[in-house]
Short mmCIF file of C-alpha atoms in Angstrom, two decimals:
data_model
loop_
_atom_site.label_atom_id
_atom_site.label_comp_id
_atom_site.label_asym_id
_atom_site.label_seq_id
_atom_site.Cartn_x
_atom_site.Cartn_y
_atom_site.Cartn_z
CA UNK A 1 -6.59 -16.78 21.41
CA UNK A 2 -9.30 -15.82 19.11
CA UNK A 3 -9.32 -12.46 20.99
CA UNK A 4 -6.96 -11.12 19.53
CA UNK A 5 -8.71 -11.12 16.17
CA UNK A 6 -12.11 -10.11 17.93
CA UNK A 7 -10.28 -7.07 19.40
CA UNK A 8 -8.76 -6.29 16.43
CA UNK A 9 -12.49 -6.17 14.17
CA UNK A 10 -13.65 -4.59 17.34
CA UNK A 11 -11.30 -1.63 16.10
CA UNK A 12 -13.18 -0.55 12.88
CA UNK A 13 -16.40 -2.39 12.94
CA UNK A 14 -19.23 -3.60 14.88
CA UNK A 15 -19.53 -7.55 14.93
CA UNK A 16 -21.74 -8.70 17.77
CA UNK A 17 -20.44 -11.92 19.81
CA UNK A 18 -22.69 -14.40 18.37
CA UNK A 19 -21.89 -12.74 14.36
CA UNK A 20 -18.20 -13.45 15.61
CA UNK A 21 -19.23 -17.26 16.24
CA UNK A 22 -20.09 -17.35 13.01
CA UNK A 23 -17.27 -15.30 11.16
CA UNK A 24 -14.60 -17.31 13.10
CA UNK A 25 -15.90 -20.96 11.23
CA UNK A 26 -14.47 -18.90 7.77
CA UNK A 27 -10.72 -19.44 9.44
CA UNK A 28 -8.30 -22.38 10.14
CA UNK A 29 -5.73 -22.10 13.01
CA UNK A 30 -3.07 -23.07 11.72
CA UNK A 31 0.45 -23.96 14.34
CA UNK A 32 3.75 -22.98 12.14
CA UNK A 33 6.88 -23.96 13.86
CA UNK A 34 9.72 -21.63 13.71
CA UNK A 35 11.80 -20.56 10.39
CA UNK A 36 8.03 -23.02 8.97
CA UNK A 37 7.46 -22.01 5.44
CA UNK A 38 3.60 -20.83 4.73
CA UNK A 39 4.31 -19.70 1.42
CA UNK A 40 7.23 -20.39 -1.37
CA UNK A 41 8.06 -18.86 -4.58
CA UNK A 42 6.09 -20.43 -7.67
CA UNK A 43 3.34 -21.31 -5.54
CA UNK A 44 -0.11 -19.73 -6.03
CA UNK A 45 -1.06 -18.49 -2.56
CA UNK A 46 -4.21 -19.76 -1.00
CA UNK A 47 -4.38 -17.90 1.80
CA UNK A 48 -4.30 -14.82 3.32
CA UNK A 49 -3.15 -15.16 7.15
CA UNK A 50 -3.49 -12.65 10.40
CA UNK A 51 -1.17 -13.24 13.40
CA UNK A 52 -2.90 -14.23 16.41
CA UNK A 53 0.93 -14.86 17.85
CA UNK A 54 4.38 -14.81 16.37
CA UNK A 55 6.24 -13.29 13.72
CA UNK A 56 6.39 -13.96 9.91
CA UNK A 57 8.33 -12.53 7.63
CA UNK A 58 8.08 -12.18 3.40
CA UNK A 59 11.26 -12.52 1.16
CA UNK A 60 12.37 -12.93 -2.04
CA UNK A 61 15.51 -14.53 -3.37
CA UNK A 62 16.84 -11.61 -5.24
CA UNK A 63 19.52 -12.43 -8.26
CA UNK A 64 22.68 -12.86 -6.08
CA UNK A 65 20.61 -15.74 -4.40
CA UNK A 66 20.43 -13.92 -0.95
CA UNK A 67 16.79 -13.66 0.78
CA UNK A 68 15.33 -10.29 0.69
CA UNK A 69 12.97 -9.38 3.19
CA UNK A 70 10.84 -6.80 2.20
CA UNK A 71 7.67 -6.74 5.16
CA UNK A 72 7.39 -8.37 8.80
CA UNK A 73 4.10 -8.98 10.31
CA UNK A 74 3.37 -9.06 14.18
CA UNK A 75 0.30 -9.98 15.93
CA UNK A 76 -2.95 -8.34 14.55
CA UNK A 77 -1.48 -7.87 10.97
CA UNK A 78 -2.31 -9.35 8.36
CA UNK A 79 0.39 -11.25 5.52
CA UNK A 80 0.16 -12.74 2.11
CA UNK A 81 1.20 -12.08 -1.49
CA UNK A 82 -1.60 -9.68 -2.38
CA UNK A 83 -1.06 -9.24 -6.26
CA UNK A 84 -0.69 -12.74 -6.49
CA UNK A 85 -3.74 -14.03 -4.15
CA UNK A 86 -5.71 -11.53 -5.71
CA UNK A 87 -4.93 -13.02 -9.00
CA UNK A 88 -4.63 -16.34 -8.51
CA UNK A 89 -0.97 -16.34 -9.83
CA UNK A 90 2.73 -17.77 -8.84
CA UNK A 91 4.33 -15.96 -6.27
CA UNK A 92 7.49 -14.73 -6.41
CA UNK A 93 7.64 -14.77 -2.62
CA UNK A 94 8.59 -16.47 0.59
CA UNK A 95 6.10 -16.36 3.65
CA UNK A 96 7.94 -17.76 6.59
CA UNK A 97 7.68 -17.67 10.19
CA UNK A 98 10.47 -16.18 12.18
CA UNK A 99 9.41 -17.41 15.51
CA UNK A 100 6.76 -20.30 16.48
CA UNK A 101 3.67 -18.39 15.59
CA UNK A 102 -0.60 -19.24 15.72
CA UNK A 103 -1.79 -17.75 12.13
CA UNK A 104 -5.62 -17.59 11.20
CA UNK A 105 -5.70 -18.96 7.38
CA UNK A 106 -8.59 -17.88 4.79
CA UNK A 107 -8.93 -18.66 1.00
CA UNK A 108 -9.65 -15.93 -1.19
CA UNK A 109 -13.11 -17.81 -1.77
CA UNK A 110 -13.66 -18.10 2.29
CA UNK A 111 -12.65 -13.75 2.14
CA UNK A 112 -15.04 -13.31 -0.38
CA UNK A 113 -18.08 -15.71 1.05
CA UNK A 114 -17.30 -14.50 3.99
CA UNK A 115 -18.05 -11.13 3.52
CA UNK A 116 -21.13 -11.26 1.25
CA UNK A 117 -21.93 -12.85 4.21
CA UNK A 118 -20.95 -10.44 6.78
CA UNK A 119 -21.06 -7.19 4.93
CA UNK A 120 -19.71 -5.62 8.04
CA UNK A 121 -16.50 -7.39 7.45
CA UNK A 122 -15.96 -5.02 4.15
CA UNK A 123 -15.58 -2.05 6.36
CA UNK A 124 -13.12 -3.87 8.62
CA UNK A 125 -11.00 -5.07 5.50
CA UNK A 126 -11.28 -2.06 4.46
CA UNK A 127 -9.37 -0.19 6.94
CA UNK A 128 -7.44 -3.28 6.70
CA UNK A 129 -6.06 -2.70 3.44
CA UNK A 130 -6.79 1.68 4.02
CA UNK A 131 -4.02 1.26 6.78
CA UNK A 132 -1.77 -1.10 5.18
CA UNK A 133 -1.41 1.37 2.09
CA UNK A 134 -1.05 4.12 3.95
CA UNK A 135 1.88 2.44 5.44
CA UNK A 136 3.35 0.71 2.29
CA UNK A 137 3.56 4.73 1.18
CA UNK A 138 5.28 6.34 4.10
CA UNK A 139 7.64 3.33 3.51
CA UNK A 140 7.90 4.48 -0.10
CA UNK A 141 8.40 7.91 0.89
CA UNK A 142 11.53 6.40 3.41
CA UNK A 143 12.89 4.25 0.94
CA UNK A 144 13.67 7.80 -1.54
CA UNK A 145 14.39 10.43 1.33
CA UNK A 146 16.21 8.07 4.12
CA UNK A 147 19.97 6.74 4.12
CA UNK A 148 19.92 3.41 5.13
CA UNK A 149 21.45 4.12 8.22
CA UNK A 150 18.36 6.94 8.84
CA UNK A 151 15.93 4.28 8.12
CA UNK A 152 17.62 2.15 10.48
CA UNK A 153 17.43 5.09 13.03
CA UNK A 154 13.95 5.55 12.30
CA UNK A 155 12.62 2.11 12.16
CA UNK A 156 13.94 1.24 16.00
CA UNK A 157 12.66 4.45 17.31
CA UNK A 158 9.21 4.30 15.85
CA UNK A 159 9.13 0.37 16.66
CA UNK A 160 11.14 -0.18 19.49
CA UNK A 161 9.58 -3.90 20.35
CA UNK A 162 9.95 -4.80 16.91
CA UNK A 163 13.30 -3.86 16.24
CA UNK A 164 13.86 -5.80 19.53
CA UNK A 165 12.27 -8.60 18.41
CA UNK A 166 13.56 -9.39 15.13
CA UNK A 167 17.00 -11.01 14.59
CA UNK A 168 19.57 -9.09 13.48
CA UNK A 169 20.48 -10.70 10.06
CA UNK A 170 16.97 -10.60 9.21
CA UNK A 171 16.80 -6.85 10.30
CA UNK A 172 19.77 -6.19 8.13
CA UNK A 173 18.41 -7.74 4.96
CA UNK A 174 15.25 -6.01 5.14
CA UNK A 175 17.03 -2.83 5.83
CA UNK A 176 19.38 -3.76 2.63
CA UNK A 177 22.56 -3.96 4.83
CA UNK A 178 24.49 -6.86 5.46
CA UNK A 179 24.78 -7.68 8.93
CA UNK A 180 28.47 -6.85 8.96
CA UNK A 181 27.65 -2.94 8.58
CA UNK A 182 24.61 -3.12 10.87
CA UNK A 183 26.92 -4.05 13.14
CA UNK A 184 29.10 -1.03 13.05
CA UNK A 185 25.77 1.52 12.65
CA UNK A 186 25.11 -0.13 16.11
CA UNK A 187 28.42 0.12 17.51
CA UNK A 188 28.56 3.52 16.57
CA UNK A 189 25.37 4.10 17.72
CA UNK A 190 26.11 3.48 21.25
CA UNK A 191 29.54 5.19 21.28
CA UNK B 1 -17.93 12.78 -17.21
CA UNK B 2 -19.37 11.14 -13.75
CA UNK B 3 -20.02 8.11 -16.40
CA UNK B 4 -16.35 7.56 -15.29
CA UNK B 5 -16.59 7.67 -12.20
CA UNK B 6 -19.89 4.97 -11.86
CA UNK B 7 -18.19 2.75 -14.04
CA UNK B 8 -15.40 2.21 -11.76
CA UNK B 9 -17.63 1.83 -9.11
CA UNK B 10 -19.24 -0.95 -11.37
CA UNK B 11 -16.04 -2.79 -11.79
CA UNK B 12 -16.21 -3.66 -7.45
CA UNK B 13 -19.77 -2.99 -5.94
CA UNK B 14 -23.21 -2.99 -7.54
CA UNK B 15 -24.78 0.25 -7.34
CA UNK B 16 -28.11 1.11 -8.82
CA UNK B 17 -28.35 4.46 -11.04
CA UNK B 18 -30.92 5.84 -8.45
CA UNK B 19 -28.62 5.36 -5.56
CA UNK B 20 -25.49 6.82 -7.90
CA UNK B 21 -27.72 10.04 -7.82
CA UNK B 22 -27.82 10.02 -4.01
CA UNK B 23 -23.67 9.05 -3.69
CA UNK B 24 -22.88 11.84 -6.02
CA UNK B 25 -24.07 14.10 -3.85
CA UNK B 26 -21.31 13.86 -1.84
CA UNK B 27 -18.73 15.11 -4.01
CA UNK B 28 -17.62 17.96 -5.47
CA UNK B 29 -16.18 18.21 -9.26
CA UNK B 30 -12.80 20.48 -9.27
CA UNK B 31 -11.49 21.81 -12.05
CA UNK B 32 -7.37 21.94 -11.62
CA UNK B 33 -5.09 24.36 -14.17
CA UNK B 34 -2.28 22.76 -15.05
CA UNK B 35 0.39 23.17 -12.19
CA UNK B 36 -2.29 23.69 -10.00
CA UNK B 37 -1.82 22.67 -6.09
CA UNK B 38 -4.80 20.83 -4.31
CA UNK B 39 -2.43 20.08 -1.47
CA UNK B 40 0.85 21.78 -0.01
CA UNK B 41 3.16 20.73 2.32
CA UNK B 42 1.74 21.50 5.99
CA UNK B 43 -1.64 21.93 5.13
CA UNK B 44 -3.79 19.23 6.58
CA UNK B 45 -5.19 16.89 3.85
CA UNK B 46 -8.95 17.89 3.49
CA UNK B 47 -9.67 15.66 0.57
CA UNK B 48 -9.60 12.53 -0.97
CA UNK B 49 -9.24 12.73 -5.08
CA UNK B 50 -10.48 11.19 -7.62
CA UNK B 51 -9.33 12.04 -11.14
CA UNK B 52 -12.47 12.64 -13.74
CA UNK B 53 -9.91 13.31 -16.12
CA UNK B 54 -6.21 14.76 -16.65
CA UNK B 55 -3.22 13.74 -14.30
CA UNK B 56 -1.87 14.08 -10.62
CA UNK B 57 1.50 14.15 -9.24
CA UNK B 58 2.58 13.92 -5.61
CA UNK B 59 5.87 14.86 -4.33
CA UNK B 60 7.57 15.92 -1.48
CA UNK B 61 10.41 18.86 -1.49
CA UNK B 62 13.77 16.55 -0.11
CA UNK B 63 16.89 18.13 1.83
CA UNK B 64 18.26 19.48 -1.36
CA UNK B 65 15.37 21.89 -1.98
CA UNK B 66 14.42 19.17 -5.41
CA UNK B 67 10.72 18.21 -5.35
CA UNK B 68 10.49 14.30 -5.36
CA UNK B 69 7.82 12.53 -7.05
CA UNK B 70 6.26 9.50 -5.09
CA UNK B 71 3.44 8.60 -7.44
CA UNK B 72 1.26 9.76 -10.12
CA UNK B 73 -2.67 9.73 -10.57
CA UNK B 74 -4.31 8.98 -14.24
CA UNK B 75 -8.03 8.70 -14.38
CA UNK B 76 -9.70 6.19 -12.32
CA UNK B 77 -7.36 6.24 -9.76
CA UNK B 78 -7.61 7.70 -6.35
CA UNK B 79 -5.19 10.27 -4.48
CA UNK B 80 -4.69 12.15 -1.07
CA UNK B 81 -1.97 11.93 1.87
CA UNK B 82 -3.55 8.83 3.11
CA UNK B 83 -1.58 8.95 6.95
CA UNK B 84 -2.30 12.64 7.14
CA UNK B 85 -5.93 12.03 5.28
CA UNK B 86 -7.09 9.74 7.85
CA UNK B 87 -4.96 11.28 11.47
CA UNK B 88 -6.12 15.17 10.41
CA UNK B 89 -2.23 15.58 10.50
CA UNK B 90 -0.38 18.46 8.68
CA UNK B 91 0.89 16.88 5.48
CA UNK B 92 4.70 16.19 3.65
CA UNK B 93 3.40 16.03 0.66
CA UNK B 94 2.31 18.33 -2.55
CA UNK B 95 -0.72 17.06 -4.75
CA UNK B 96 -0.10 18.78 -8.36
CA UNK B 97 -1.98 18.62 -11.44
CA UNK B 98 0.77 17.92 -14.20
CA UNK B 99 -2.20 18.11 -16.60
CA UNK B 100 -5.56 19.81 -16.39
CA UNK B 101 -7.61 17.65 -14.49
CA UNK B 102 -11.24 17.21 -13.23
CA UNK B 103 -11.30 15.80 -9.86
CA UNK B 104 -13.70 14.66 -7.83
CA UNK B 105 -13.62 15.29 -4.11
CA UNK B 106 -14.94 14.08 -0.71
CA UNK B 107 -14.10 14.71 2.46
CA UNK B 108 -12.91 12.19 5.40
CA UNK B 109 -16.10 13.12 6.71
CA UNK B 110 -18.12 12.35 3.80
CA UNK B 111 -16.22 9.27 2.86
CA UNK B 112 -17.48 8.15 6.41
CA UNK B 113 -20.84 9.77 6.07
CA UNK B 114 -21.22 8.11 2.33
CA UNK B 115 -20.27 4.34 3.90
CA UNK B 116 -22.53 4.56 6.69
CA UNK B 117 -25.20 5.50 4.08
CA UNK B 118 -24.57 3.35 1.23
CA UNK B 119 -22.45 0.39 2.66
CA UNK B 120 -22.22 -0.77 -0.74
CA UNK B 121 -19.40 1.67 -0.75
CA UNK B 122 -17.46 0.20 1.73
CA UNK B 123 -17.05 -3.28 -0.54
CA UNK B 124 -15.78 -0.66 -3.31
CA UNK B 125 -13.03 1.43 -1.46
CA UNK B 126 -12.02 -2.10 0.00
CA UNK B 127 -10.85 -3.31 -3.34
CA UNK B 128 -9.69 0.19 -4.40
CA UNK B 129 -7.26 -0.27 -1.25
CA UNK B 130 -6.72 -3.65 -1.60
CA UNK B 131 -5.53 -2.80 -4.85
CA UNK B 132 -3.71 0.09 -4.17
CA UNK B 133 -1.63 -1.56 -1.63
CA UNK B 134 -0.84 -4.43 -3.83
CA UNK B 135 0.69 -2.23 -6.17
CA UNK B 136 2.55 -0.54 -3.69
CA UNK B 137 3.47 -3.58 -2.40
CA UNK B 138 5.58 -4.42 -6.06
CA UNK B 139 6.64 -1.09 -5.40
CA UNK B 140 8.57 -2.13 -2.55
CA UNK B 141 10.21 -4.84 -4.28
CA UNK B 142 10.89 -3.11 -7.23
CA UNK B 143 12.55 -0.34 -5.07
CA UNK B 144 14.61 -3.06 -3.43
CA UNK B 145 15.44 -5.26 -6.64
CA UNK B 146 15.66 -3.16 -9.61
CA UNK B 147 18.93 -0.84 -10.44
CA UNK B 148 17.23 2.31 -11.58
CA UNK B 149 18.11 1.68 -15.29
CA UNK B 150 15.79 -1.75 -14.92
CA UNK B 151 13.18 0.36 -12.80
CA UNK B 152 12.55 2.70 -16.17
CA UNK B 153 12.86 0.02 -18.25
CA UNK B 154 10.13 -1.67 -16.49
CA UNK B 155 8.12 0.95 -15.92
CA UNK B 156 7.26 2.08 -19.58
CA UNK B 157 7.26 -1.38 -20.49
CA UNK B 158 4.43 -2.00 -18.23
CA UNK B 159 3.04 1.50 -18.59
CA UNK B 160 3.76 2.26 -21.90
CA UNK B 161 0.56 5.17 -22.42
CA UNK B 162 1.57 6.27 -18.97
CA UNK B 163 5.24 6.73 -19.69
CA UNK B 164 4.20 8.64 -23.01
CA UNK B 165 2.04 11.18 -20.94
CA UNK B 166 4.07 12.21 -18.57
CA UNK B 167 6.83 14.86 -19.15
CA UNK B 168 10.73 13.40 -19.18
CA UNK B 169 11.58 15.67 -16.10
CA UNK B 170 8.91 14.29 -13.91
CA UNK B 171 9.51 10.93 -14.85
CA UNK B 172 13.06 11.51 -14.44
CA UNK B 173 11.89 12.63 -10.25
CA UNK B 174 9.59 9.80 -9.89
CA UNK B 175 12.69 7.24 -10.88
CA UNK B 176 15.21 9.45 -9.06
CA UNK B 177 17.10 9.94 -11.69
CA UNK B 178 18.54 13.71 -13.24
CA UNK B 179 16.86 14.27 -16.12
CA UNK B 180 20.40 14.28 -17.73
CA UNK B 181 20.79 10.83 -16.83
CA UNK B 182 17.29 10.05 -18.26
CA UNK B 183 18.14 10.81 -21.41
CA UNK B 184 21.43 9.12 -21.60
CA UNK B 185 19.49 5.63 -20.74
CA UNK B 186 16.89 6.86 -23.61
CA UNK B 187 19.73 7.14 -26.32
CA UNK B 188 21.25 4.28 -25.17
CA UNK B 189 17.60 2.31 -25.76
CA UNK B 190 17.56 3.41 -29.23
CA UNK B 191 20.73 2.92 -30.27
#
């Protein structure tokens, strides 16, 4: 199971099998049943996780009271509240897992120990974080230029398996929709 | 005026003033009229920026022929089309100097040359990811939670200097407002 997180340092950096033996004792494997909360609002977050299986998702409860899901993370990506693990402050988020999922958990002490420790690990966070922005801006970029229903267009061709994945309602809400109208872009979709 | 640019570095990584000789070396300062392109749609991103001084602006030119603003540089803060930065891919986006600027630049390829050299630098542009992507992160939710009335509100609330700097138009394109409508909110405000 670990693999999957060797593979994925094995991407950017060069961590030799017995380094990995010693990176891996920084993490907890932590089980997280499905719709299993990992983080809740007004909580300080003490971890930052990576998906060795599963599917979490991040919402807020926006000011109608209705969950907002703003980010979904699949195995190899990495989830938490950044500003707020960073800082040490309340969240104002919701980590949860949408299906039964196997998470690696670190503390933002482990992170930090862990690569004084292994400065090889900076340049894999690095690209980490390097590809993770780059996203966050195309998704910027959508969120001005695209109609909903273009995002929605765009999201399921670029991420077919995801969009598969994913349950419709929670699609919908992090697509801003309700699922009533997702419902008819689909419909019309196929007609 | 490279003070500037070593004392960021000082804020993440420690760097001794005999190697901030050698990492120098593998940028370039730019000076950048005001108005002045460093990037333009369909060129492929050659450099990533650095502002010395002065201000940045990216946007991209929408459907309606109206360039959008995405995000603004002030000094300290990095800048390029990171997708097309990183892939060598032809980019969406312009990179403006709304001010006269002095920029520092590097290449991909001297970014990677500069890590591999001083891997120092790697534990620096991990936390000036890290914390670019938590801001864009906020972003997001901003983008999702805030009417755009709120979003201005917020923003020169937060950014109050920032706000001041930048010209009403392109503030106006960065919230997606018309600059019409910009004003109308400002009057309202003081009244």
């Amino acid at each position: 199971m670990l693999d999957t997180f060797k593979k994925n340092i094995d991407k950017f950096a060069e961590v030799s099998n017995d380094e990995f033996e010693e990176i891996q004792k920084f993490f907890e494997i932590k089980n997280v049943a499905k719709k299993g909360n990992l983080l809740e609002e007004g909580q300080i977050p003490r971890h930052h996780y990576f998906v060795l299986s599963g599917l979490l998702r991040k919402f807020y409860i926006n000011e109608k009271g209705i969950e907002q899901t703003t980010e979904f993370a699949i195995e190899t990506w990495w989830m938490t509240d950044n500003i707020a693990y960073e800082r040490k402050i309340a969240s104002e988020f919701y980590i949860q897992a949408v299906e039964k999922s196997k998470i690696l958990c670190i503390t933002q002490e482990g992170q930090e120990k862990l690569v004084k420790a292994f400065p090889v690990m900076e340049r894999y966070f690095r690209f980490v974080y390097q590809r993770a922005y780059a996203a966050a801006q195309m998704r910027i970029k959508y969120l001005y230029s695209l109609s909903k229903e273009d995002f929605y267009y765009q999201s399921i061709e670029r991420y077919p398996e995801f969009a598969q994945r994913i349950p419709q309602y929670l699609l919908a809400s992090y697509l801003g929709f309700t699922p009533e109208y997702l419902s008819e872009i689909r419909k019309k979709r196929i007609s």
